[in-house]
Amino acid sequence: MLDALLLWLGAIAIGFVLLNQGAKFLTDNATRIAGRIGRSRFVVGALFVSTLSALPELLVSGIAAGEGSPDIALGNALASTVVTVAFVIGVSALVRPIKTSREIVLRDAVFLAIVTVVASTLLLDGNLTQYEGVALIALFVPYALNLAISQRTGAAEEIQERMVDLEIGLAFTGWIFGRKVVVRAGLKWLVFGILWSVMGAQFLVQGAIGLSNALGLNPWFIGITVVALGTSLPDIAAAWHATRLGYTDLVLGEGIGASVVTTLLTLGMIGILRPASHSVELLLPVVGAMVFTSFLLLALMLGGWRITSRSGAVLTSSYFAMVAFNILWIRGGFP
């Protein structure tokens, strides 16, 4: 029993290391490339960094669904959104208040709230079909296109300077300044990051399945706690470094963007790869938490166009409340 437990915990640990190192290679080089395009830090965060930093969630849920573990796949996808909105943005606001704007609220935060409602509606009938999976992925296209063509304020020189600062803060590797060399090095590390992430996802899924069996725990609980928090570590690390450097708009963009990616692309991929029925009763608390935290974030952003440290405490507390509530729910602690 002990040997098996140590084996699966070791697999999970290896998965975490590989996933986070792979995600680091991806986000490091994606941010550098995005900075050279000349978009604002919010667009860089929402479109490039958030999409690639959400790759762990995509890979883990995809592998889990493909191997017949829908509880881990769905649990990770849903809870990762809660982790990103409540924990990542919340902790960042505790460190440094996050400024927002009317444009970000009306276009991005409102879109996140809408997609969580749409995804929840599709899940609460007890089935996630291939058609619904395709529909969820299709919803991401207008969001991505809108961000890609958006021109934000700030000169290209200032944006480039900020990107260099952020790279230093994140200990970027493999870069030599100069457009041609940077692109070649960036592509190399992007491919390397994807390979590491795939291997890490495989270790993490196998470790999570083995751990749930060894301890007699519901795979759903492992998915919404250990797996969801583990796959969100790249988001947490990126947000922490960006906050320390004062780039709170990047934190907000990365948080909202990663949540949109996880909600639409990850759930959509699960529906396409493994369309199946699921327990609505089991999903209900996490689905409710996902919708609640997205609307809570929207409300806090509207309160003075600023996410204060007090608001950050509220967001962070909502994550721990979600975990505690689900423990009681799974154990039958409610009548």
JSON list of C-alpha atoms in Angstrom, two decimals, residues 71-76 207-209 211-213 216-230:
[
{"chain": "A", "resi": 71, "resn": "ASP", "atom": "CA", "xyz": [-14.23, 12.66, -13.77]},
{"chain": "A", "resi": 72, "resn": "ILE", "atom": "CA", "xyz": [-10.60, 13.81, -13.69]},
{"chain": "A", "resi": 73, "resn": "ALA", "atom": "CA", "xyz": [-10.96, 15.49, -17.10]},
{"chain": "A", "resi": 74, "resn": "LEU", "atom": "CA", "xyz": [-14.10, 17.45, -16.22]},
{"chain": "A", "resi": 75, "resn": "GLY", "atom": "CA", "xyz": [-13.01, 18.15, -12.65]},
{"chain": "A", "resi": 76, "resn": "ASN", "atom": "CA", "xyz": [-9.73, 19.61, -13.83]},
{"chain": "A", "resi": 207, "resn": "GLY", "atom": "CA", "xyz": [-0.49, 9.43, -10.96]},
{"chain": "A", "resi": 208, "resn": "ALA", "atom": "CA", "xyz": [-3.90, 10.95, -10.24]},
{"chain": "A", "resi": 209, "resn": "ILE", "atom": "CA", "xyz": [-5.73, 7.79, -11.32]},
{"chain": "A", "resi": 211, "resn": "LEU", "atom": "CA", "xyz": [-3.65, 7.88, -6.21]},
{"chain": "A", "resi": 212, "resn": "SER", "atom": "CA", "xyz": [-7.45, 7.87, -6.25]},
{"chain": "A", "resi": 213, "resn": "ASN", "atom": "CA", "xyz": [-7.47, 4.07, -6.48]},
{"chain": "A", "resi": 216, "resn": "GLY", "atom": "CA", "xyz": [-10.12, 4.93, -2.31]},
{"chain": "A", "resi": 217, "resn": "LEU", "atom": "CA", "xyz": [-10.94, 8.53, -3.18]},
{"chain": "A", "resi": 218, "resn": "ASN", "atom": "CA", "xyz": [-13.39, 9.72, -5.79]},
{"chain": "A", "resi": 219, "resn": "PRO", "atom": "CA", "xyz": [-11.43, 10.61, -8.97]},
{"chain": "A", "resi": 220, "resn": "TRP", "atom": "CA", "xyz": [-13.60, 13.71, -9.22]},
{"chain": "A", "resi": 221, "resn": "PHE", "atom": "CA", "xyz": [-12.15, 15.03, -5.95]},
{"chain": "A", "resi": 222, "resn": "ILE", "atom": "CA", "xyz": [-8.58, 14.42, -7.17]},
{"chain": "A", "resi": 223, "resn": "GLY", "atom": "CA", "xyz": [-9.47, 16.26, -10.38]},
{"chain": "A", "resi": 224, "resn": "ILE", "atom": "CA", "xyz": [-10.84, 19.39, -8.71]},
{"chain": "A", "resi": 225, "resn": "THR", "atom": "CA", "xyz": [-8.05, 19.65, -6.13]},
{"chain": "A", "resi": 226, "resn": "VAL", "atom": "CA", "xyz": [-4.64, 18.10, -6.84]},
{"chain": "A", "resi": 227, "resn": "VAL", "atom": "CA", "xyz": [-4.87, 18.09, -10.63]},
{"chain": "A", "resi": 228, "resn": "ALA", "atom": "CA", "xyz": [-6.58, 21.48, -11.05]},
{"chain": "A", "resi": 229, "resn": "LEU", "atom": "CA", "xyz": [-4.18, 23.26, -8.72]},
{"chain": "A", "resi": 230, "resn": "GLY", "atom": "CA", "xyz": [-1.18, 21.52, -10.28]}
]
